[in-house]
JSON list of C-alpha atoms in Angstrom, two decimals:
[
{"chain": "A", "resi": 206, "resn": "UNK", "atom": "CA", "xyz": [-0.10, -0.08, -0.05]},
{"chain": "A", "resi": 207, "resn": "UNK", "atom": "CA", "xyz": [2.68, 2.28, 0.92]},
{"chain": "A", "resi": 208, "resn": "UNK", "atom": "CA", "xyz": [4.84, 1.74, -2.44]},
{"chain": "A", "resi": 209, "resn": "UNK", "atom": "CA", "xyz": [1.01, 2.32, -4.42]},
{"chain": "A", "resi": 210, "resn": "UNK", "atom": "CA", "xyz": [0.50, 5.88, -2.84]},
{"chain": "A", "resi": 211, "resn": "UNK", "atom": "CA", "xyz": [4.65, 6.75, -2.91]},
{"chain": "A", "resi": 212, "resn": "UNK", "atom": "CA", "xyz": [4.22, 6.20, -6.95]},
{"chain": "A", "resi": 213, "resn": "UNK", "atom": "CA", "xyz": [1.22, 8.05, -7.21]},
{"chain": "A", "resi": 214, "resn": "UNK", "atom": "CA", "xyz": [2.35, 10.75, -5.10]},
{"chain": "A", "resi": 215, "resn": "UNK", "atom": "CA", "xyz": [5.42, 11.07, -7.06]},
{"chain": "A", "resi": 216, "resn": "UNK", "atom": "CA", "xyz": [3.80, 11.10, -10.45]},
{"chain": "A", "resi": 217, "resn": "UNK", "atom": "CA", "xyz": [1.51, 14.15, -9.64]},
{"chain": "A", "resi": 218, "resn": "UNK", "atom": "CA", "xyz": [4.18, 16.29, -7.94]},
{"chain": "A", "resi": 219, "resn": "UNK", "atom": "CA", "xyz": [6.83, 18.83, -9.12]},
{"chain": "A", "resi": 220, "resn": "UNK", "atom": "CA", "xyz": [9.51, 17.45, -6.35]},
{"chain": "A", "resi": 221, "resn": "UNK", "atom": "CA", "xyz": [9.26, 13.67, -6.18]},
{"chain": "A", "resi": 222, "resn": "UNK", "atom": "CA", "xyz": [12.14, 13.67, -3.98]},
{"chain": "A", "resi": 223, "resn": "UNK", "atom": "CA", "xyz": [10.60, 15.27, -1.20]},
{"chain": "A", "resi": 224, "resn": "UNK", "atom": "CA", "xyz": [7.71, 12.74, -1.30]},
{"chain": "A", "resi": 225, "resn": "UNK", "atom": "CA", "xyz": [7.73, 10.99, 1.92]},
{"chain": "A", "resi": 226, "resn": "UNK", "atom": "CA", "xyz": [5.17, 8.13, 2.85]},
{"chain": "A", "resi": 227, "resn": "UNK", "atom": "CA", "xyz": [5.21, 6.63, 6.24]},
{"chain": "A", "resi": 228, "resn": "UNK", "atom": "CA", "xyz": [3.18, 3.88, 7.63]},
{"chain": "A", "resi": 229, "resn": "UNK", "atom": "CA", "xyz": [1.44, 3.43, 11.05]},
{"chain": "A", "resi": 230, "resn": "UNK", "atom": "CA", "xyz": [0.42, -0.06, 11.58]},
{"chain": "A", "resi": 231, "resn": "UNK", "atom": "CA", "xyz": [-2.47, -1.26, 13.90]},
{"chain": "A", "resi": 232, "resn": "UNK", "atom": "CA", "xyz": [-4.01, -4.87, 14.15]},
{"chain": "A", "resi": 233, "resn": "UNK", "atom": "CA", "xyz": [-6.75, -4.23, 11.76]},
{"chain": "A", "resi": 234, "resn": "UNK", "atom": "CA", "xyz": [-6.13, -0.82, 10.47]},
{"chain": "A", "resi": 235, "resn": "UNK", "atom": "CA", "xyz": [-3.09, 1.11, 8.57]},
{"chain": "A", "resi": 236, "resn": "UNK", "atom": "CA", "xyz": [-2.53, 4.91, 8.52]},
{"chain": "A", "resi": 237, "resn": "UNK", "atom": "CA", "xyz": [-0.55, 6.01, 5.82]},
{"chain": "A", "resi": 238, "resn": "UNK", "atom": "CA", "xyz": [1.17, 9.58, 6.25]},
{"chain": "A", "resi": 239, "resn": "UNK", "atom": "CA", "xyz": [1.91, 11.46, 3.15]},
{"chain": "A", "resi": 240, "resn": "UNK", "atom": "CA", "xyz": [3.98, 14.49, 3.24]},
{"chain": "A", "resi": 241, "resn": "UNK", "atom": "CA", "xyz": [4.68, 16.57, -0.09]},
{"chain": "A", "resi": 242, "resn": "UNK", "atom": "CA", "xyz": [6.66, 19.89, -0.60]},
{"chain": "A", "resi": 243, "resn": "UNK", "atom": "CA", "xyz": [4.42, 23.10, 0.37]},
{"chain": "A", "resi": 244, "resn": "UNK", "atom": "CA", "xyz": [3.95, 23.97, -3.35]},
{"chain": "A", "resi": 245, "resn": "UNK", "atom": "CA", "xyz": [2.90, 20.68, -4.33]},
{"chain": "A", "resi": 246, "resn": "UNK", "atom": "CA", "xyz": [0.21, 20.44, -1.65]},
{"chain": "A", "resi": 247, "resn": "UNK", "atom": "CA", "xyz": [-2.43, 21.61, -4.10]},
{"chain": "A", "resi": 248, "resn": "UNK", "atom": "CA", "xyz": [-1.58, 19.06, -7.06]},
{"chain": "A", "resi": 249, "resn": "UNK", "atom": "CA", "xyz": [-1.93, 16.39, -4.32]},
{"chain": "A", "resi": 250, "resn": "UNK", "atom": "CA", "xyz": [-5.39, 17.28, -3.14]},
{"chain": "A", "resi": 251, "resn": "UNK", "atom": "CA", "xyz": [-6.65, 18.47, -6.21]},
{"chain": "A", "resi": 252, "resn": "UNK", "atom": "CA", "xyz": [-9.60, 20.60, -7.20]},
{"chain": "A", "resi": 253, "resn": "UNK", "atom": "CA", "xyz": [-12.24, 20.37, -4.30]},
{"chain": "A", "resi": 254, "resn": "UNK", "atom": "CA", "xyz": [-10.46, 17.33, -3.15]},
{"chain": "A", "resi": 255, "resn": "UNK", "atom": "CA", "xyz": [-10.89, 15.14, -6.06]},
{"chain": "A", "resi": 256, "resn": "UNK", "atom": "CA", "xyz": [-7.42, 13.73, -6.37]},
{"chain": "A", "resi": 257, "resn": "UNK", "atom": "CA", "xyz": [-7.14, 12.88, -3.02]},
{"chain": "A", "resi": 258, "resn": "UNK", "atom": "CA", "xyz": [-10.35, 11.39, -2.84]},
{"chain": "A", "resi": 259, "resn": "UNK", "atom": "CA", "xyz": [-9.21, 9.26, -5.82]},
{"chain": "A", "resi": 260, "resn": "UNK", "atom": "CA", "xyz": [-6.29, 8.27, -4.48]},
{"chain": "A", "resi": 261, "resn": "UNK", "atom": "CA", "xyz": [-8.09, 7.14, -1.13]},
{"chain": "A", "resi": 262, "resn": "UNK", "atom": "CA", "xyz": [-10.42, 5.19, -3.36]},
{"chain": "A", "resi": 263, "resn": "UNK", "atom": "CA", "xyz": [-7.83, 3.27, -5.06]},
{"chain": "A", "resi": 264, "resn": "UNK", "atom": "CA", "xyz": [-6.15, 2.47, -1.69]},
{"chain": "A", "resi": 265, "resn": "UNK", "atom": "CA", "xyz": [-9.53, 1.58, -0.16]},
{"chain": "A", "resi": 266, "resn": "UNK", "atom": "CA", "xyz": [-9.82, -1.10, -2.93]},
{"chain": "A", "resi": 267, "resn": "UNK", "atom": "CA", "xyz": [-6.44, -2.67, -2.98]},
{"chain": "A", "resi": 268, "resn": "UNK", "atom": "CA", "xyz": [-6.58, -2.36, 0.91]},
{"chain": "A", "resi": 269, "resn": "UNK", "atom": "CA", "xyz": [-10.21, -4.58, 0.77]},
{"chain": "A", "resi": 270, "resn": "UNK", "atom": "CA", "xyz": [-8.14, -7.09, -1.45]},
{"chain": "A", "resi": 271, "resn": "UNK", "atom": "CA", "xyz": [-5.96, -7.84, 1.47]},
{"chain": "A", "resi": 272, "resn": "UNK", "atom": "CA", "xyz": [-8.49, -7.63, 4.11]},
{"chain": "A", "resi": 273, "resn": "UNK", "atom": "CA", "xyz": [-7.32, -4.77, 5.74]},
{"chain": "A", "resi": 274, "resn": "UNK", "atom": "CA", "xyz": [-8.48, -1.07, 6.03]},
{"chain": "A", "resi": 275, "resn": "UNK", "atom": "CA", "xyz": [-6.15, 1.60, 5.20]},
{"chain": "A", "resi": 276, "resn": "UNK", "atom": "CA", "xyz": [-6.39, 5.56, 5.72]},
{"chain": "A", "resi": 277, "resn": "UNK", "atom": "CA", "xyz": [-4.79, 7.98, 3.88]},
{"chain": "A", "resi": 278, "resn": "UNK", "atom": "CA", "xyz": [-3.75, 10.95, 5.71]},
{"chain": "A", "resi": 279, "resn": "UNK", "atom": "CA", "xyz": [-2.09, 14.27, 3.66]},
{"chain": "A", "resi": 280, "resn": "UNK", "atom": "CA", "xyz": [0.57, 16.02, 6.20]},
{"chain": "A", "resi": 281, "resn": "UNK", "atom": "CA", "xyz": [0.93, 19.95, 5.46]}
]
């Protein structure tokens, strides 16, 4: 899951070297924290949050396949 979000985020931003994805695991839920450069934050979120919502949808579909719940948080 972490690699999936890393790949998508690096494709969207202007500074892919500043993309950091960290994972906090629980027994049933994982939280992925995505940090990008300040000027790339709008590109990751998208207009009215559409890009972020799409990333969360892909993530939930992929995590349902492995029977686990994964949450994406975008950190400023």
